[in-house]
Short mmCIF file of C-alpha atoms and ligand atoms in Angstrom, two decimals:
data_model
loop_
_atom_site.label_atom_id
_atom_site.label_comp_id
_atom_site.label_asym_id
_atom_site.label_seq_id
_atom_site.Cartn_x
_atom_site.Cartn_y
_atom_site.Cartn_z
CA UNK X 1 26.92 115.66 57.52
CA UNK X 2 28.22 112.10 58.06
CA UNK X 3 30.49 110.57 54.91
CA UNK X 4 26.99 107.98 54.55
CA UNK X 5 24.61 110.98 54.17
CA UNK X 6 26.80 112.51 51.89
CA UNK X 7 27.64 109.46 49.87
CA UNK X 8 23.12 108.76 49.95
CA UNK X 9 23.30 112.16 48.39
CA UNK X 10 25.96 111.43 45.93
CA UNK X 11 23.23 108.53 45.00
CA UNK X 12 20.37 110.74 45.20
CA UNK X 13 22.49 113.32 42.73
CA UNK X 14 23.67 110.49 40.04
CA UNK X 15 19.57 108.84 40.18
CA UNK X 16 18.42 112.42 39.06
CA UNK X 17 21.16 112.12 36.30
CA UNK X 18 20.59 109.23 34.53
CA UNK X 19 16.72 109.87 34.84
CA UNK X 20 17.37 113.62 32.87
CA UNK X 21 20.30 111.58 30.15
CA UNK X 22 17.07 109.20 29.42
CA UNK X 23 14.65 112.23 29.16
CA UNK X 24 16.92 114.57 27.00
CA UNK X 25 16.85 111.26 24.67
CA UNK X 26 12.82 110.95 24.77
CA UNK X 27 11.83 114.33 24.66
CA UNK X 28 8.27 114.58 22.83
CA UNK X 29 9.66 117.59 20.96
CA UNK X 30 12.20 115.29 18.80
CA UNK X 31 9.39 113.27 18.01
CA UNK X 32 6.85 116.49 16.94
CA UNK X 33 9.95 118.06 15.17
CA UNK X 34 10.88 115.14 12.76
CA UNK X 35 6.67 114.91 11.96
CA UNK X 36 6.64 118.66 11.12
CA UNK X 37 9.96 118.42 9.28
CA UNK X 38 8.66 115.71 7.35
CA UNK X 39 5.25 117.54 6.72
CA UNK X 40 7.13 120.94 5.35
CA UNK X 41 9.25 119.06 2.78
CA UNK X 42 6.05 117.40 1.64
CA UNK X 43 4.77 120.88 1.46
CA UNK X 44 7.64 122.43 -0.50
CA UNK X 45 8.01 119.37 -3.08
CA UNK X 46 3.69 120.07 -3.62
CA UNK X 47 4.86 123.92 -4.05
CA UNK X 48 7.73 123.23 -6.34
CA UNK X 49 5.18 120.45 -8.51
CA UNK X 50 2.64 123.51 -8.81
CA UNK X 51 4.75 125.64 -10.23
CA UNK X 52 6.42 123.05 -12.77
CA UNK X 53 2.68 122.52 -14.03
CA UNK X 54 2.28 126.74 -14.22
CA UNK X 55 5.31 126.73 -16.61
CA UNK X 56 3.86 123.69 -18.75
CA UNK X 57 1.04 125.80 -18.39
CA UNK X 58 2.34 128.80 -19.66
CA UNK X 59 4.27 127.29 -22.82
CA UNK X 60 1.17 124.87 -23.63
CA UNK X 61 -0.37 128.33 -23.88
CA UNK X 62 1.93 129.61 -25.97
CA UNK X 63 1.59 126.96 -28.29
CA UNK X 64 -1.75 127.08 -28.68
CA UNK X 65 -1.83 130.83 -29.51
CA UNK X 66 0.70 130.36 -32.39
CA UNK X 67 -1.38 127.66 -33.44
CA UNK X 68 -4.12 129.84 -33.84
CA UNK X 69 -2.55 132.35 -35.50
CA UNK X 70 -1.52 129.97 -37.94
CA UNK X 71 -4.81 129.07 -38.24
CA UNK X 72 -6.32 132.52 -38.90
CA UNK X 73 -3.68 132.97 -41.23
CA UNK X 74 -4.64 130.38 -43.32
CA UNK X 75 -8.44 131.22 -43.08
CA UNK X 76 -8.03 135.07 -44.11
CA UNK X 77 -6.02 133.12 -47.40
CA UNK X 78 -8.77 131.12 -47.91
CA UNK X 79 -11.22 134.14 -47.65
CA UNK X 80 -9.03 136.29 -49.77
CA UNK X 81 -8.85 133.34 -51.98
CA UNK X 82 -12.66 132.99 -52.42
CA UNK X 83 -13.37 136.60 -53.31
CA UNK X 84 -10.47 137.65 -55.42
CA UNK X 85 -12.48 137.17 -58.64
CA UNK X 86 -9.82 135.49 -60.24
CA UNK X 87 -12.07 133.36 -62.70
CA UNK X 88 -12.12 130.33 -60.76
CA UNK X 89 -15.01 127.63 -61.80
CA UNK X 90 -17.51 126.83 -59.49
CA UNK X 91 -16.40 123.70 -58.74
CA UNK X 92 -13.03 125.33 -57.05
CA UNK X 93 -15.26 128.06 -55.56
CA UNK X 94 -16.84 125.39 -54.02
CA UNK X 95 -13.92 123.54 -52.67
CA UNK X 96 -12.95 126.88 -51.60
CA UNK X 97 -15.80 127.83 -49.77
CA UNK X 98 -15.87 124.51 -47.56
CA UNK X 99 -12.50 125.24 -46.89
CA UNK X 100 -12.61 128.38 -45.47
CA UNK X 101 -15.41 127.10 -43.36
CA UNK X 102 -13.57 124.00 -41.78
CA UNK X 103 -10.81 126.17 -41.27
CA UNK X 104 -13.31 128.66 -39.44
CA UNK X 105 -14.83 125.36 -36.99
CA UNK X 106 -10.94 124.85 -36.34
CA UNK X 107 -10.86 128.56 -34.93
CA UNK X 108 -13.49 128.73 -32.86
CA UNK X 109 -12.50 125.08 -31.42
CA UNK X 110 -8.81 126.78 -30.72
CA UNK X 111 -9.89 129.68 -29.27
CA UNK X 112 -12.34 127.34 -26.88
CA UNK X 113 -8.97 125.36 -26.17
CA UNK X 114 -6.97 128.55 -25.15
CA UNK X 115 -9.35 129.73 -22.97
CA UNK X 116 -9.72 126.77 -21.01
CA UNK X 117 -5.82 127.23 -20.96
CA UNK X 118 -6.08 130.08 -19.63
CA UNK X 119 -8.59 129.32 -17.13
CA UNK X 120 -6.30 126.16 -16.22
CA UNK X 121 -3.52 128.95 -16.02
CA UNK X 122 -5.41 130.75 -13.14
CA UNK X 123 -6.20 128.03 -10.87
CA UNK X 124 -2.80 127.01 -11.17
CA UNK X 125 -1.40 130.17 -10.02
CA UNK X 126 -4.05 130.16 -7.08
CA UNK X 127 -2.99 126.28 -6.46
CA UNK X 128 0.65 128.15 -6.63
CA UNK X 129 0.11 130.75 -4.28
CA UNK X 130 -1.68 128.78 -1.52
CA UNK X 131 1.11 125.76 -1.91
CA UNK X 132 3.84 128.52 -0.89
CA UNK X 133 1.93 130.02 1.66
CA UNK X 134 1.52 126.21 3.27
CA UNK X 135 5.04 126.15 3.01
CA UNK X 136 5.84 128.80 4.11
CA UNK X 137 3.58 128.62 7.18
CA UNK X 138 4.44 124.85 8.33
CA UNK X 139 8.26 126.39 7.65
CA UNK X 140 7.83 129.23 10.47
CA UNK X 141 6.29 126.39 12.79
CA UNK X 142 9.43 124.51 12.76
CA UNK X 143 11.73 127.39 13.40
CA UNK X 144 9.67 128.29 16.11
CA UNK X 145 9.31 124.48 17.35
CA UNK X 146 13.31 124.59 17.18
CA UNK X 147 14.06 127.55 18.86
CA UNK X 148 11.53 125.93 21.94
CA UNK X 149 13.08 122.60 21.85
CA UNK X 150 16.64 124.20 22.47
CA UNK X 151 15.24 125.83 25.45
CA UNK X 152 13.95 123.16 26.78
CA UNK X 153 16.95 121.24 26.17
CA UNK X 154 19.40 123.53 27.32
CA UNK X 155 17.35 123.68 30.52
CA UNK X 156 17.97 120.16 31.00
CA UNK X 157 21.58 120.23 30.32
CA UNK X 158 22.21 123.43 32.85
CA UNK X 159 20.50 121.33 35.34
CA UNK X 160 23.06 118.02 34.47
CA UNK X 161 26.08 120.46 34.87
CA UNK X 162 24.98 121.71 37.88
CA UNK X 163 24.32 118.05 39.19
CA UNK X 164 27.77 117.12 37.63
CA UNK X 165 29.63 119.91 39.89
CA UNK X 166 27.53 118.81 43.22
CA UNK X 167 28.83 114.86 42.00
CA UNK X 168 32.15 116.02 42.25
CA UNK X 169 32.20 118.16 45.70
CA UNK X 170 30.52 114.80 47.06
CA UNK X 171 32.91 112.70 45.78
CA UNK X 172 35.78 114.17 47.47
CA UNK X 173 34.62 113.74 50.55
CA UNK X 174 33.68 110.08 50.69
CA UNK X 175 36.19 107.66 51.39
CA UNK X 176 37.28 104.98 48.57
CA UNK X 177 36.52 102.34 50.55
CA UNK X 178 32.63 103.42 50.93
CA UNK X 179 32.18 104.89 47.10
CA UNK X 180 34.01 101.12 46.35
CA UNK X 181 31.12 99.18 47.87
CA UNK X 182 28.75 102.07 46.47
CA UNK X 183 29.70 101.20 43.14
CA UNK X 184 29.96 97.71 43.32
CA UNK X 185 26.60 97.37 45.36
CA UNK X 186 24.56 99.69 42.31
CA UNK X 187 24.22 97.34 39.66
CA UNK X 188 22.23 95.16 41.69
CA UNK X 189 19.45 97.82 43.06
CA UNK X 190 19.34 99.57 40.21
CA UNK X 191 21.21 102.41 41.23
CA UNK X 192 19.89 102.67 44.86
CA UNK X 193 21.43 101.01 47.23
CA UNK X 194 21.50 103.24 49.90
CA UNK X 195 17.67 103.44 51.60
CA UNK X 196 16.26 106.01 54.59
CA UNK X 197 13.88 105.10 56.69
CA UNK X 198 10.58 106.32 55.57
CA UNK X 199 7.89 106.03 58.17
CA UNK X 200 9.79 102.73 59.47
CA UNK X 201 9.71 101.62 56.17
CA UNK X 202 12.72 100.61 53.71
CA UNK X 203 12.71 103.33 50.87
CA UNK X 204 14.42 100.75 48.94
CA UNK X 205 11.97 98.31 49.03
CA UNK X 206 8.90 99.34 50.99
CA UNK X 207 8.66 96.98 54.04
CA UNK X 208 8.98 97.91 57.63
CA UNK X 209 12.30 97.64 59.68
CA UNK X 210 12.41 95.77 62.91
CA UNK X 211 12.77 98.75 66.15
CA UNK X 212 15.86 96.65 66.85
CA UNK X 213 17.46 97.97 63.52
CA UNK X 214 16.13 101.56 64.07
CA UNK X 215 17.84 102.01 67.38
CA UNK X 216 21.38 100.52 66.09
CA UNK X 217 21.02 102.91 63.30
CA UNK X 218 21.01 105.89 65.52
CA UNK X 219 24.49 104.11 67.05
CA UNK X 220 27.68 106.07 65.26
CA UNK X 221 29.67 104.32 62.94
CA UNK X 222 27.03 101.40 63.02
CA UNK X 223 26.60 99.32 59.89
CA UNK X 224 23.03 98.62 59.43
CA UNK X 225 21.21 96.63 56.17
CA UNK X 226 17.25 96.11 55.64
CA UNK X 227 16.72 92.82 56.73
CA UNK X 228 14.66 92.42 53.16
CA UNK X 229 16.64 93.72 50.07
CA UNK X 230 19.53 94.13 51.73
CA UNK X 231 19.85 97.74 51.38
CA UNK X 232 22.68 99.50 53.25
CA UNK X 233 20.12 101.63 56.04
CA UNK X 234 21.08 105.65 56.10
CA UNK X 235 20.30 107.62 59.41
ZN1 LIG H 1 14.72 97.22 52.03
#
């Protein structure tokens, strides 16, 4: 292989390169990973918010239980009170009485409350349950969205070393002179400025070659540039 197919490869080699750097950047699993990571720490903040309400739950509960012990306590006084038979007059026998039946509405109304507590209780331990197993879900996702997005990566980056080693072989057998001109000449045809002939076409820049070009080509040694972009022409 001449030292001008060999340095068209080297270009060929470092194209595929910077086209795999731009892709490692843009792959669409970076973009689906940071959406899912965002969605499972919305889904463990909703988890840990369910179970701070099932502990204010649970002691709003508590509360209300005491409460109505306290209440009952007071009522079997009353009750006691009212049929003790201690001579009282009517009028406190009266007093008494209503008493022991307000304190008997406030029972029943806090034994209503605490059941709806405890009914509040349940569905809070259901909203618990489901919240952790959303988490927990949406949590093996990303693991498993992870562990395929390394793959993928590290498929990209075994190809880019391999490319790397080829780069260098190449490089050492291409003279200074021609990788000078190479590298000077890139810039300006973004990254190509080598071309082949394609059916008697630039590959640089798509237009047809004159036969007068094609035959000087096939001369050794020859220096030969598309008479459009300027390309440098590679038998
Ligand atoms: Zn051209």
């Amino acid at each position: 292989m001449s030292e001008l197919q060999n340095l068209y490869k080297l270009q060929q080699i470092e194209l595929e390169l910077e086209s795999l750097q731009k892709s490692i950047k843009e792959l669409p699993v970076f973009a689906e990973f940071k959406k899912l990571q965002a969605e499972t720490a919305d889904a463990k903040e909703a988890w840990a918010w369910a179970r701070t309400k099932l502990d204010e739950q649970a002691k709003r509960i508590k509360r209300l239980e005491l409460d109505l012990l306290q209440t009952e306590a007071e009522q079997r006084q009353a009750q006691a009170q009212l049929f003790s038979d201690s001579g009282q007059t009517s009028k406190e026998l009266e007093q008494l009485g209503r008493r022991s039946h307000a304190l008997d509405c406030e029972r029943r109304e806090k034994e209503d409350m605490l059941l709806m507590a405890m009914e509040g209780q349940e569905n809070l331990t259901q909203t618990v349950q489901q919240a952790e197993e959303h988490y927990r879900a949406l949590r093996a996702k990303l693991r498993q969205l992870q562990k395929a997005g390394n793959a993928e990566i590290q498929s990209i980056k075994n190809r880019v070393n391999d490319l790397e080693l080829q780069r260098e072989q190449l490089q050492k057998q291409i003279s200074e002179a021609l990788l000078g001109e190479y590298r000077r000449q890139r810039p300006r045809y973004k990254g190509n400025p080598l071309a082949h002939l394609e059916n008697d076409c630039c590959s640089g820049c798509r237009v047809i070659v004159f036969t007068g070009l094609k035959s000087r080509l096939k001369q050794p040694d020859s220096k030969v540039y598309c008479e459009n972009c300027g390309r440098r022409l590679v038998p």
